[in-house]
Amino acid sequence: MGAMTASPGRRVLLAAPRGYCAGVDRAVIAVEKALEQYGAPIYVRHEIVHNKYVVQTLEKKGAIFVERTEEVPPGHIVMFSAHGVAPVVHEEAERGRLATIDATCPLVTKVHKEAVRFAKEDYDILLIGHEGHEEVIGTSGEAPDHIQLVDGPADVAKVEVRDESKVVWLSQTTLSVDETMETVDALKEKFPQLISPPSDDICYATQNRQLAVKQMGAEAELVIVVGSRNSSNSKRLVEVAKLAGSREAYLVDFAAEIDEAWLEGVTTVGVTSGASVPEVLVEQVLEWLAERGYGDVEIVKAAEESITFSLPKELRRDLREEAATLVAERGGSGAGA
Ligand code: 10D
Ligand code: SF4
Protein backbone atom coordinates (compact mmCIF):
# COMPACT_ATOMS: atom_id res chain seq x y z
CA MET A 1 0.00 0.00 0.00
CA GLY A 2 2.59 2.58 1.05
CA ALA A 3 2.15 6.26 1.73
CA MET A 4 -0.73 8.39 0.54
CA THR A 5 -0.04 9.43 -3.01
CA ALA A 6 -1.61 11.23 -5.91
CA SER A 7 -0.66 9.48 -9.12
CA PRO A 8 -0.81 11.70 -12.22
CA GLY A 9 -4.27 11.78 -13.74
CA ARG A 10 -5.87 9.80 -10.96
CA ARG A 11 -8.46 11.69 -8.97
CA VAL A 12 -11.48 11.44 -6.76
CA LEU A 13 -14.71 13.36 -7.28
CA LEU A 14 -16.43 13.82 -3.95
CA ALA A 15 -20.14 14.56 -4.01
CA ALA A 16 -21.64 17.44 -2.08
CA PRO A 17 -24.07 17.15 -0.50
CA ARG A 18 -23.62 13.60 0.78
CA GLY A 19 -24.20 11.77 4.05
CA TYR A 20 -26.43 12.78 6.94
CA CYS A 21 -29.65 14.62 6.20
CA ALA A 22 -31.48 16.67 8.82
CA GLY A 23 -33.89 13.84 9.67
CA VAL A 24 -31.13 11.30 10.28
CA ASP A 25 -29.05 13.74 12.31
CA ARG A 26 -32.06 14.45 14.52
CA ALA A 27 -32.94 10.75 14.96
CA VAL A 28 -29.41 9.66 15.89
CA ILE A 29 -28.99 12.53 18.35
CA ALA A 30 -32.39 11.66 19.82
CA VAL A 31 -31.19 8.13 20.70
CA GLU A 32 -27.98 9.49 22.21
CA LYS A 33 -29.85 12.11 24.23
CA ALA A 34 -32.40 9.56 25.46
CA LEU A 35 -29.55 7.32 26.64
CA GLU A 36 -27.93 10.26 28.44
CA GLN A 37 -31.15 11.50 30.02
CA TYR A 38 -32.88 8.26 30.94
CA GLY A 39 -30.02 5.75 30.97
CA ALA A 40 -29.86 2.39 29.21
CA PRO A 41 -31.64 0.53 27.93
CA ILE A 42 -33.55 2.58 25.38
CA TYR A 43 -35.49 0.33 23.03
CA VAL A 44 -35.67 1.38 19.39
CA ARG A 45 -38.30 -0.12 17.15
CA HIS A 46 -36.59 -0.89 13.84
CA GLU A 47 -33.10 0.39 12.98
CA ILE A 48 -33.17 4.09 13.90
CA VAL A 49 -31.72 4.70 10.41
CA HIS A 50 -30.65 2.06 7.89
CA ASN A 51 -26.95 2.05 8.67
CA LYS A 52 -24.98 -0.83 10.11
CA TYR A 53 -22.29 1.32 11.74
CA VAL A 54 -24.81 3.67 13.37
CA VAL A 55 -26.79 0.75 14.77
CA GLN A 56 -23.69 -1.03 16.09
CA THR A 57 -22.40 2.17 17.71
CA LEU A 58 -25.71 2.88 19.45
CA GLU A 59 -26.00 -0.74 20.60
CA LYS A 60 -22.67 -0.37 22.36
CA LYS A 61 -24.06 2.69 24.18
CA GLY A 62 -27.11 0.76 25.42
CA ALA A 63 -29.77 0.97 22.70
CA ILE A 64 -31.68 -2.25 22.02
CA PHE A 65 -33.13 -2.60 18.53
CA VAL A 66 -36.30 -4.63 18.06
CA GLU A 67 -38.57 -5.23 15.06
CA ARG A 68 -41.84 -5.55 16.97
CA THR A 69 -43.30 -3.31 19.68
CA GLU A 70 -44.33 -6.45 21.62
CA GLU A 71 -40.67 -7.29 22.20
CA VAL A 72 -40.30 -4.29 24.54
CA PRO A 73 -41.03 -5.14 28.21
CA PRO A 74 -43.76 -3.03 29.93
CA GLY A 75 -42.60 0.12 31.66
CA HIS A 76 -39.76 0.81 29.27
CA ILE A 77 -39.07 3.57 26.75
CA VAL A 78 -39.35 2.82 23.05
CA MET A 79 -38.27 5.10 20.25
CA PHE A 80 -39.76 4.93 16.76
CA SER A 81 -37.30 5.08 13.87
CA ALA A 82 -36.87 7.96 11.44
CA HIS A 83 -38.83 6.04 8.78
CA GLY A 84 -42.11 6.52 10.66
CA VAL A 85 -44.76 4.15 11.98
CA ALA A 86 -48.43 3.43 11.32
CA PRO A 87 -50.99 4.57 13.93
CA VAL A 88 -51.46 0.93 15.04
CA VAL A 89 -47.88 0.97 16.32
CA HIS A 90 -48.71 3.84 18.69
CA GLU A 91 -51.64 1.74 19.89
CA GLU A 92 -49.35 -1.27 20.43
CA ALA A 93 -47.05 0.87 22.57
CA GLU A 94 -49.98 2.16 24.59
CA ARG A 95 -51.21 -1.41 25.16
CA GLY A 96 -47.70 -2.47 26.13
CA ARG A 97 -47.49 0.32 28.73
CA LEU A 98 -44.51 1.93 27.05
CA ALA A 99 -43.36 5.53 27.04
CA THR A 100 -42.61 6.55 23.46
CA ILE A 101 -40.27 8.90 21.64
CA ASP A 102 -41.14 9.47 18.02
CA ALA A 103 -38.03 10.05 15.87
CA THR A 104 -39.99 10.01 12.60
CA CYS A 105 -38.50 12.56 10.22
CA PRO A 106 -40.80 15.60 9.94
CA LEU A 107 -40.69 15.20 6.16
CA VAL A 108 -42.06 11.65 6.47
CA THR A 109 -44.73 12.95 8.85
CA LYS A 110 -45.67 15.47 6.18
CA VAL A 111 -46.48 12.62 3.77
CA HIS A 112 -48.48 10.84 6.51
CA LYS A 113 -50.56 14.01 6.93
CA GLU A 114 -51.17 14.26 3.20
CA ALA A 115 -52.37 10.64 3.21
CA VAL A 116 -54.78 11.31 6.08
CA ARG A 117 -56.14 14.42 4.40
CA PHE A 118 -56.75 12.83 1.00
CA ALA A 119 -58.26 9.73 2.62
CA LYS A 120 -60.69 11.98 4.52
CA GLU A 121 -61.74 13.49 1.21
CA ASP A 122 -62.23 9.92 -0.02
CA TYR A 123 -59.54 9.98 -2.71
CA ASP A 124 -57.90 6.83 -4.02
CA ILE A 125 -54.25 7.33 -3.04
CA LEU A 126 -51.56 5.78 -5.22
CA LEU A 127 -48.47 5.55 -3.04
CA ILE A 128 -45.33 5.16 -5.15
CA GLY A 129 -42.73 3.25 -3.15
CA HIS A 130 -40.91 0.00 -2.54
CA GLU A 131 -42.93 -2.92 -1.29
CA GLY A 132 -41.97 -4.00 2.23
CA HIS A 133 -39.97 -0.85 3.02
CA GLU A 134 -40.55 0.43 6.57
CA GLU A 135 -41.59 3.90 5.41
CA VAL A 136 -44.34 2.75 3.04
CA ILE A 137 -45.65 0.34 5.69
CA GLY A 138 -45.98 3.34 8.02
CA THR A 139 -47.55 5.67 5.46
CA SER A 140 -49.97 3.01 4.17
CA GLY A 141 -51.06 2.37 7.74
CA GLU A 142 -52.48 5.90 7.97
CA ALA A 143 -55.29 4.99 5.56
CA PRO A 144 -55.07 1.32 4.54
CA ASP A 145 -58.51 1.40 2.86
CA HIS A 146 -57.60 4.28 0.58
CA ILE A 147 -53.96 3.60 -0.27
CA GLN A 148 -52.51 1.21 -2.82
CA LEU A 149 -48.82 0.74 -3.41
CA VAL A 150 -47.32 1.33 -6.86
CA ASP A 151 -43.82 -0.14 -6.92
CA GLY A 152 -42.42 1.41 -10.13
CA PRO A 153 -43.70 1.84 -13.71
CA ALA A 154 -44.27 -1.90 -14.20
CA ASP A 155 -46.90 -1.83 -11.45
CA VAL A 156 -49.11 0.74 -13.20
CA ALA A 157 -50.95 -1.83 -15.33
CA LYS A 158 -52.53 -3.49 -12.29
CA VAL A 159 -53.77 -0.26 -10.65
CA GLU A 160 -57.52 0.12 -10.41
CA VAL A 161 -59.44 3.02 -8.85
CA ARG A 162 -63.03 3.61 -7.82
CA ASP A 163 -63.46 7.06 -9.37
CA GLU A 164 -60.98 8.37 -11.94
CA SER A 165 -61.78 11.98 -11.04
CA LYS A 166 -60.60 11.47 -7.45
CA VAL A 167 -57.10 10.04 -7.58
CA VAL A 168 -53.89 11.43 -6.11
CA TRP A 169 -50.33 10.09 -6.05
CA LEU A 170 -47.98 10.36 -3.07
CA SER A 171 -44.57 8.79 -2.61
CA GLN A 172 -41.87 7.42 -0.36
CA THR A 173 -39.33 10.15 0.45
CA THR A 174 -36.21 8.33 -0.77
CA LEU A 175 -37.06 7.24 -4.32
CA SER A 176 -35.22 7.85 -7.56
CA VAL A 177 -36.56 11.16 -8.85
CA ASP A 178 -36.35 10.06 -12.50
CA GLU A 179 -37.94 6.66 -12.01
CA THR A 180 -40.74 8.23 -9.98
CA MET A 181 -41.46 10.65 -12.81
CA GLU A 182 -41.69 7.67 -15.20
CA THR A 183 -44.19 6.03 -12.87
CA VAL A 184 -46.17 9.27 -12.58
CA ASP A 185 -46.21 9.70 -16.38
CA ALA A 186 -47.53 6.17 -16.81
CA LEU A 187 -50.15 6.78 -14.13
CA LYS A 188 -51.22 10.05 -15.77
CA GLU A 189 -51.64 8.30 -19.08
CA LYS A 190 -53.96 5.85 -17.43
CA PHE A 191 -55.71 8.40 -15.19
CA PRO A 192 -55.54 11.84 -16.86
CA GLN A 193 -57.21 13.51 -13.88
CA LEU A 194 -54.59 12.24 -11.44
CA ILE A 195 -53.50 14.99 -9.06
CA SER A 196 -50.02 15.48 -7.61
CA PRO A 197 -48.99 15.97 -3.98
CA PRO A 198 -49.21 19.58 -2.76
CA SER A 199 -45.37 19.64 -2.44
CA ASP A 200 -42.53 17.23 -3.25
CA ASP A 201 -42.70 14.00 -1.26
CA ILE A 202 -39.22 12.96 -2.37
CA CYS A 203 -37.26 15.01 0.14
CA TYR A 204 -34.66 17.69 -0.46
CA ALA A 205 -31.82 15.41 0.77
CA THR A 206 -32.72 12.59 -1.60
CA GLN A 207 -33.00 15.00 -4.51
CA ASN A 208 -29.72 16.80 -3.79
CA ARG A 209 -27.69 13.59 -3.32
CA GLN A 210 -29.00 12.28 -6.62
CA LEU A 211 -28.21 15.55 -8.39
CA ALA A 212 -24.59 15.45 -7.19
CA VAL A 213 -24.05 11.80 -8.10
CA LYS A 214 -25.57 12.42 -11.52
CA GLN A 215 -23.02 15.17 -12.14
CA MET A 216 -20.08 13.01 -11.17
CA GLY A 217 -21.41 9.84 -12.81
CA ALA A 218 -20.91 11.52 -16.15
CA GLU A 219 -17.14 11.79 -15.48
CA ALA A 220 -16.23 8.94 -13.15
CA GLU A 221 -15.61 5.42 -14.42
CA LEU A 222 -16.24 4.02 -10.95
CA VAL A 223 -18.57 5.37 -8.27
CA ILE A 224 -18.36 4.15 -4.68
CA VAL A 225 -21.48 4.82 -2.62
CA VAL A 226 -21.07 4.40 1.13
CA GLY A 227 -24.26 3.02 2.63
CA SER A 228 -25.99 -0.11 3.91
CA ARG A 229 -27.83 -2.70 1.78
CA ASN A 230 -31.20 -1.90 3.35
CA SER A 231 -30.87 1.84 2.78
CA SER A 232 -33.24 2.80 -0.01
CA ASN A 233 -31.76 6.23 -0.66
CA SER A 234 -28.21 4.81 -0.77
CA LYS A 235 -29.19 2.10 -3.25
CA ARG A 236 -30.80 4.71 -5.48
CA LEU A 237 -27.46 6.56 -5.63
CA VAL A 238 -25.82 3.46 -7.13
CA GLU A 239 -28.54 3.26 -9.81
CA VAL A 240 -28.38 6.97 -10.58
CA ALA A 241 -24.57 6.84 -10.94
CA LYS A 242 -24.82 4.04 -13.49
CA LEU A 243 -27.58 5.73 -15.44
CA ALA A 244 -25.49 8.91 -15.53
CA GLY A 245 -22.70 7.04 -17.27
CA SER A 246 -20.39 5.55 -14.66
CA ARG A 247 -19.14 2.16 -15.90
CA GLU A 248 -19.49 0.65 -12.45
CA ALA A 249 -21.02 1.72 -9.17
CA TYR A 250 -20.94 -0.17 -5.88
CA LEU A 251 -22.47 0.13 -2.45
CA VAL A 252 -20.15 -0.49 0.53
CA ASP A 253 -20.69 -0.24 4.27
CA PHE A 254 -16.97 0.09 4.99
CA ALA A 255 -13.73 0.82 3.11
CA ALA A 256 -12.64 -2.78 3.79
CA GLU A 257 -15.34 -3.98 1.37
CA ILE A 258 -13.80 -2.23 -1.62
CA ASP A 259 -12.24 -4.65 -4.09
CA GLU A 260 -8.86 -3.63 -5.58
CA ALA A 261 -10.00 -5.07 -8.91
CA TRP A 262 -12.64 -2.32 -9.22
CA LEU A 263 -9.82 0.17 -9.80
CA GLU A 264 -8.43 -1.52 -12.91
CA GLY A 265 -8.23 1.01 -15.74
CA VAL A 266 -9.97 3.65 -13.62
CA THR A 267 -8.69 7.24 -13.59
CA THR A 268 -11.61 9.01 -11.94
CA VAL A 269 -13.43 7.58 -8.92
CA GLY A 270 -16.62 9.18 -7.66
CA VAL A 271 -17.41 8.96 -3.94
CA THR A 272 -20.67 9.72 -2.19
CA SER A 273 -22.76 8.46 0.74
CA GLY A 274 -26.40 7.94 1.62
CA ALA A 275 -28.42 10.10 3.98
CA SER A 276 -27.91 7.65 6.86
CA VAL A 277 -24.10 7.49 6.62
CA PRO A 278 -21.69 9.11 9.12
CA GLU A 279 -18.87 11.07 7.52
CA VAL A 280 -16.17 9.01 9.26
CA LEU A 281 -16.98 6.12 6.91
CA VAL A 282 -16.45 8.34 3.87
CA GLU A 283 -13.15 9.56 5.31
CA GLN A 284 -11.99 5.95 5.57
CA VAL A 285 -12.87 5.34 1.92
CA LEU A 286 -10.95 8.47 0.90
CA GLU A 287 -7.90 7.25 2.88
CA TRP A 288 -8.14 3.83 1.23
CA LEU A 289 -8.19 5.47 -2.19
CA ALA A 290 -5.35 7.88 -1.36
CA GLU A 291 -3.19 4.93 -0.38
CA ARG A 292 -3.68 3.63 -3.92
CA GLY A 293 -2.79 6.79 -5.78
CA TYR A 294 -6.16 8.50 -5.74
CA GLY A 295 -5.18 11.34 -3.43
CA ASP A 296 -6.45 14.30 -5.45
CA VAL A 297 -9.93 15.15 -4.27
CA GLU A 298 -12.25 17.51 -6.11
CA ILE A 299 -15.66 18.43 -4.72
CA VAL A 300 -18.65 18.18 -7.05
CA LYS A 301 -21.18 20.50 -5.50
CA ALA A 302 -24.80 20.26 -6.58
CA ALA A 303 -26.58 22.13 -3.80
CA GLU A 304 -26.25 23.96 -0.52
CA GLU A 305 -28.08 22.52 2.49
CA SER A 306 -28.86 24.31 5.73
CA ILE A 307 -32.04 22.69 6.99
CA THR A 308 -32.15 21.33 10.57
CA PHE A 309 -34.96 19.94 12.72
CA SER A 310 -35.52 20.37 16.44
CA LEU A 311 -35.35 17.22 18.59
CA PRO A 312 -38.49 15.16 19.38
CA LYS A 313 -40.47 17.03 22.04
CA GLU A 314 -40.78 13.92 24.24
CA LEU A 315 -37.12 14.38 25.20
CA ARG A 316 -38.22 17.34 27.28
CA ARG A 317 -40.30 15.13 29.63
CA ASP A 318 -39.38 12.62 32.35
CA LEU A 319 -40.23 9.45 30.44
CA ARG A 320 -38.86 6.97 33.04
CA GLU A 321 -41.35 8.40 35.51
CA GLU A 322 -44.15 8.24 32.91
CA ALA A 323 -43.39 4.63 32.02
CA ALA A 324 -43.29 3.61 35.70
CA THR A 325 -46.65 5.34 36.29
CA LEU A 326 -48.23 3.47 33.36
CA VAL A 327 -47.21 0.17 34.92
CA ALA A 328 -48.22 1.23 38.45
CA GLU A 329 -51.67 2.29 37.22
CA ARG A 330 -52.37 -0.55 34.83
CA GLY A 331 -50.22 -3.46 35.93
CA GLY A 332 -47.48 -5.48 34.23
CA SER A 333 -43.92 -5.96 35.37
CA GLY A 334 -42.12 -2.68 34.90
CA ALA A 335 -38.60 -1.60 34.05
CA GLY A 336 -37.65 -1.64 37.71
CA ALA A 337 -35.66 1.53 37.36
O1 10D B 1 -34.02 3.15 3.42
P1 10D B 1 -34.08 4.66 3.56
O2 10D B 1 -33.31 5.38 2.57
O3 10D B 1 -35.53 5.10 3.61
O4 10D B 1 -33.55 5.01 5.02
P2 10D B 1 -32.13 5.43 5.62
O5 10D B 1 -32.26 5.17 7.08
O6 10D B 1 -31.02 4.80 4.91
O7 10D B 1 -32.02 6.99 5.35
C1 10D B 1 -32.81 7.93 6.00
C2 10D B 1 -34.13 8.02 5.40
C3 10D B 1 -35.28 7.92 6.09
C4 10D B 1 -35.37 7.87 7.55
C5 10D B 1 -36.57 7.88 5.37
F1 10D B 1 -36.91 9.13 5.05
FE1 SF4 C 1 -36.06 13.02 6.33
FE2 SF4 C 1 -35.31 13.01 3.80
FE3 SF4 C 1 -33.61 12.34 5.66
FE4 SF4 C 1 -35.65 10.75 5.10
S1 SF4 C 1 -33.94 11.22 3.77
S2 SF4 C 1 -34.90 11.26 7.11
S3 SF4 C 1 -37.23 12.26 4.62
S4 SF4 C 1 -34.59 14.39 5.40
PDB file of N, CA, C and O in Angstrom, residues 83 108 130 133 135 171-177 180 201-203 206 210 231-234 236 275:
ATOM      1  N   HIS A  83     -38.011   6.391   9.944  1.00  0.00           N
ATOM      2  CA  HIS A  83     -38.833   6.042   8.778  1.00  0.00           C
ATOM      3  C   HIS A  83     -40.324   6.163   9.038  1.00  0.00           C
ATOM      4  O   HIS A  83     -41.117   6.097   8.106  1.00  0.00           O
ATOM      5  N   VAL A 108     -41.246  12.869   6.621  1.00  0.00           N
ATOM      6  CA  VAL A 108     -42.060  11.652   6.473  1.00  0.00           C
ATOM      7  C   VAL A 108     -43.444  11.928   7.062  1.00  0.00           C
ATOM      8  O   VAL A 108     -44.474  11.588   6.467  1.00  0.00           O
ATOM      9  N   HIS A 130     -41.427   1.370  -2.457  1.00  0.00           N
ATOM     10  CA  HIS A 130     -40.914   0.002  -2.544  1.00  0.00           C
ATOM     11  C   HIS A 130     -41.624  -0.909  -1.551  1.00  0.00           C
ATOM     12  O   HIS A 130     -41.643  -0.633  -0.352  1.00  0.00           O
ATOM     13  N   HIS A 133     -40.832  -1.828   2.360  1.00  0.00           N
ATOM     14  CA  HIS A 133     -39.969  -0.850   3.024  1.00  0.00           C
ATOM     15  C   HIS A 133     -40.714  -0.253   4.225  1.00  0.00           C
ATOM     16  O   HIS A 133     -41.906   0.038   4.148  1.00  0.00           O
ATOM     17  N   GLU A 135     -40.869   2.622   5.563  1.00  0.00           N
ATOM     18  CA  GLU A 135     -41.586   3.899   5.411  1.00  0.00           C
ATOM     19  C   GLU A 135     -42.951   3.701   4.747  1.00  0.00           C
ATOM     20  O   GLU A 135     -43.938   4.302   5.185  1.00  0.00           O
ATOM     21  N   SER A 171     -45.709   9.707  -2.462  1.00  0.00           N
ATOM     22  CA  SER A 171     -44.572   8.793  -2.606  1.00  0.00           C
ATOM     23  C   SER A 171     -43.751   8.652  -1.337  1.00  0.00           C
ATOM     24  O   SER A 171     -43.838   9.476  -0.410  1.00  0.00           O
ATOM     25  N   GLN A 172     -42.936   7.616  -1.349  1.00  0.00           N
ATOM     26  CA  GLN A 172     -41.868   7.420  -0.363  1.00  0.00           C
ATOM     27  C   GLN A 172     -40.901   8.590  -0.540  1.00  0.00           C
ATOM     28  O   GLN A 172     -40.758   9.124  -1.650  1.00  0.00           O
ATOM     29  N   THR A 173     -40.183   8.957   0.518  1.00  0.00           N
ATOM     30  CA  THR A 173     -39.327  10.149   0.448  1.00  0.00           C
ATOM     31  C   THR A 173     -37.971   9.907  -0.220  1.00  0.00           C
ATOM     32  O   THR A 173     -37.268  10.857  -0.558  1.00  0.00           O
ATOM     33  N   THR A 174     -37.595   8.627  -0.369  1.00  0.00           N
ATOM     34  CA  THR A 174     -36.208   8.327  -0.772  1.00  0.00           C
ATOM     35  C   THR A 174     -36.094   7.665  -2.143  1.00  0.00           C
ATOM     36  O   THR A 174     -35.138   6.935  -2.400  1.00  0.00           O
ATOM     37  N   LEU A 175     -37.067   7.913  -3.008  1.00  0.00           N
ATOM     38  CA  LEU A 175     -37.065   7.242  -4.320  1.00  0.00           C
ATOM     39  C   LEU A 175     -36.158   7.939  -5.325  1.00  0.00           C
ATOM     40  O   LEU A 175     -35.768   9.094  -5.145  1.00  0.00           O
ATOM     41  N   SER A 176     -35.881   7.225  -6.425  1.00  0.00           N
ATOM     42  CA  SER A 176     -35.218   7.846  -7.564  1.00  0.00           C
ATOM     43  C   SER A 176     -36.180   8.865  -8.173  1.00  0.00           C
ATOM     44  O   SER A 176     -37.334   8.545  -8.483  1.00  0.00           O
ATOM     45  N   VAL A 177     -35.705  10.091  -8.309  1.00  0.00           N
ATOM     46  CA  VAL A 177     -36.559  11.156  -8.849  1.00  0.00           C
ATOM     47  C   VAL A 177     -36.991  10.797 -10.281  1.00  0.00           C
ATOM     48  O   VAL A 177     -38.170  10.895 -10.631  1.00  0.00           O
ATOM     49  N   THR A 180     -39.429   7.832 -10.495  1.00  0.00           N
ATOM     50  CA  THR A 180     -40.742   8.226  -9.978  1.00  0.00           C
ATOM     51  C   THR A 180     -41.504   9.012 -11.041  1.00  0.00           C
ATOM     52  O   THR A 180     -42.715   8.811 -11.234  1.00  0.00           O
ATOM     53  N   ASP A 201     -42.846  15.010  -2.320  1.00  0.00           N
ATOM     54  CA  ASP A 201     -42.705  14.005  -1.258  1.00  0.00           C
ATOM     55  C   ASP A 201     -41.275  13.476  -1.211  1.00  0.00           C
ATOM     56  O   ASP A 201     -40.759  13.141  -0.149  1.00  0.00           O
ATOM     57  N   ILE A 202     -40.632  13.368  -2.371  1.00  0.00           N
ATOM     58  CA  ILE A 202     -39.219  12.961  -2.369  1.00  0.00           C
ATOM     59  C   ILE A 202     -38.474  14.144  -1.754  1.00  0.00           C
ATOM     60  O   ILE A 202     -38.589  15.269  -2.216  1.00  0.00           O
ATOM     61  N   CYS A 203     -37.746  13.886  -0.667  1.00  0.00           N
ATOM     62  CA  CYS A 203     -37.262  15.009   0.143  1.00  0.00           C
ATOM     63  C   CYS A 203     -36.063  15.707  -0.493  1.00  0.00           C
ATOM     64  O   CYS A 203     -35.428  15.189  -1.408  1.00  0.00           O
ATOM     65  N   THR A 206     -32.736  13.611  -0.541  1.00  0.00           N
ATOM     66  CA  THR A 206     -32.721  12.587  -1.595  1.00  0.00           C
ATOM     67  C   THR A 206     -32.449  13.250  -2.943  1.00  0.00           C
ATOM     68  O   THR A 206     -31.599  12.798  -3.720  1.00  0.00           O
ATOM     69  N   GLN A 210     -28.910  12.832  -5.257  1.00  0.00           N
ATOM     70  CA  GLN A 210     -29.003  12.278  -6.621  1.00  0.00           C
ATOM     71  C   GLN A 210     -28.456  13.262  -7.661  1.00  0.00           C
ATOM     72  O   GLN A 210     -27.791  12.859  -8.619  1.00  0.00           O
ATOM     73  N   SER A 231     -30.600   0.404   2.858  1.00  0.00           N
ATOM     74  CA  SER A 231     -30.866   1.840   2.778  1.00  0.00           C
ATOM     75  C   SER A 231     -31.353   2.210   1.374  1.00  0.00           C
ATOM     76  O   SER A 231     -30.586   2.215   0.420  1.00  0.00           O
ATOM     77  N   SER A 232     -32.626   2.518   1.293  1.00  0.00           N
ATOM     78  CA  SER A 232     -33.245   2.796  -0.007  1.00  0.00           C
ATOM     79  C   SER A 232     -32.541   3.959  -0.710  1.00  0.00           C
ATOM     80  O   SER A 232     -32.158   3.858  -1.880  1.00  0.00           O
ATOM     81  N   ASN A 233     -32.329   5.051   0.008  1.00  0.00           N
ATOM     82  CA  ASN A 233     -31.758   6.232  -0.665  1.00  0.00           C
ATOM     83  C   ASN A 233     -30.332   5.958  -1.126  1.00  0.00           C
ATOM     84  O   ASN A 233     -29.906   6.442  -2.174  1.00  0.00           O
ATOM     85  N   SER A 234     -29.583   5.138  -0.374  1.00  0.00           N
ATOM     86  CA  SER A 234     -28.206   4.812  -0.770  1.00  0.00           C
ATOM     87  C   SER A 234     -28.208   3.947  -2.036  1.00  0.00           C
ATOM     88  O   SER A 234     -27.403   4.163  -2.951  1.00  0.00           O
ATOM     89  N   ARG A 236     -30.415   3.880  -4.323  1.00  0.00           N
ATOM     90  CA  ARG A 236     -30.801   4.708  -5.479  1.00  0.00           C
ATOM     91  C   ARG A 236     -29.585   5.457  -6.039  1.00  0.00           C
ATOM     92  O   ARG A 236     -29.467   5.678  -7.237  1.00  0.00           O
ATOM     93  N   ALA A 275     -27.982   9.149   2.952  1.00  0.00           N
ATOM     94  CA  ALA A 275     -28.424  10.099   3.978  1.00  0.00           C
ATOM     95  C   ALA A 275     -28.268   9.554   5.396  1.00  0.00           C
ATOM     96  O   ALA A 275     -28.367  10.299   6.364  1.00  0.00           O
TER      97      ALA A 275
END
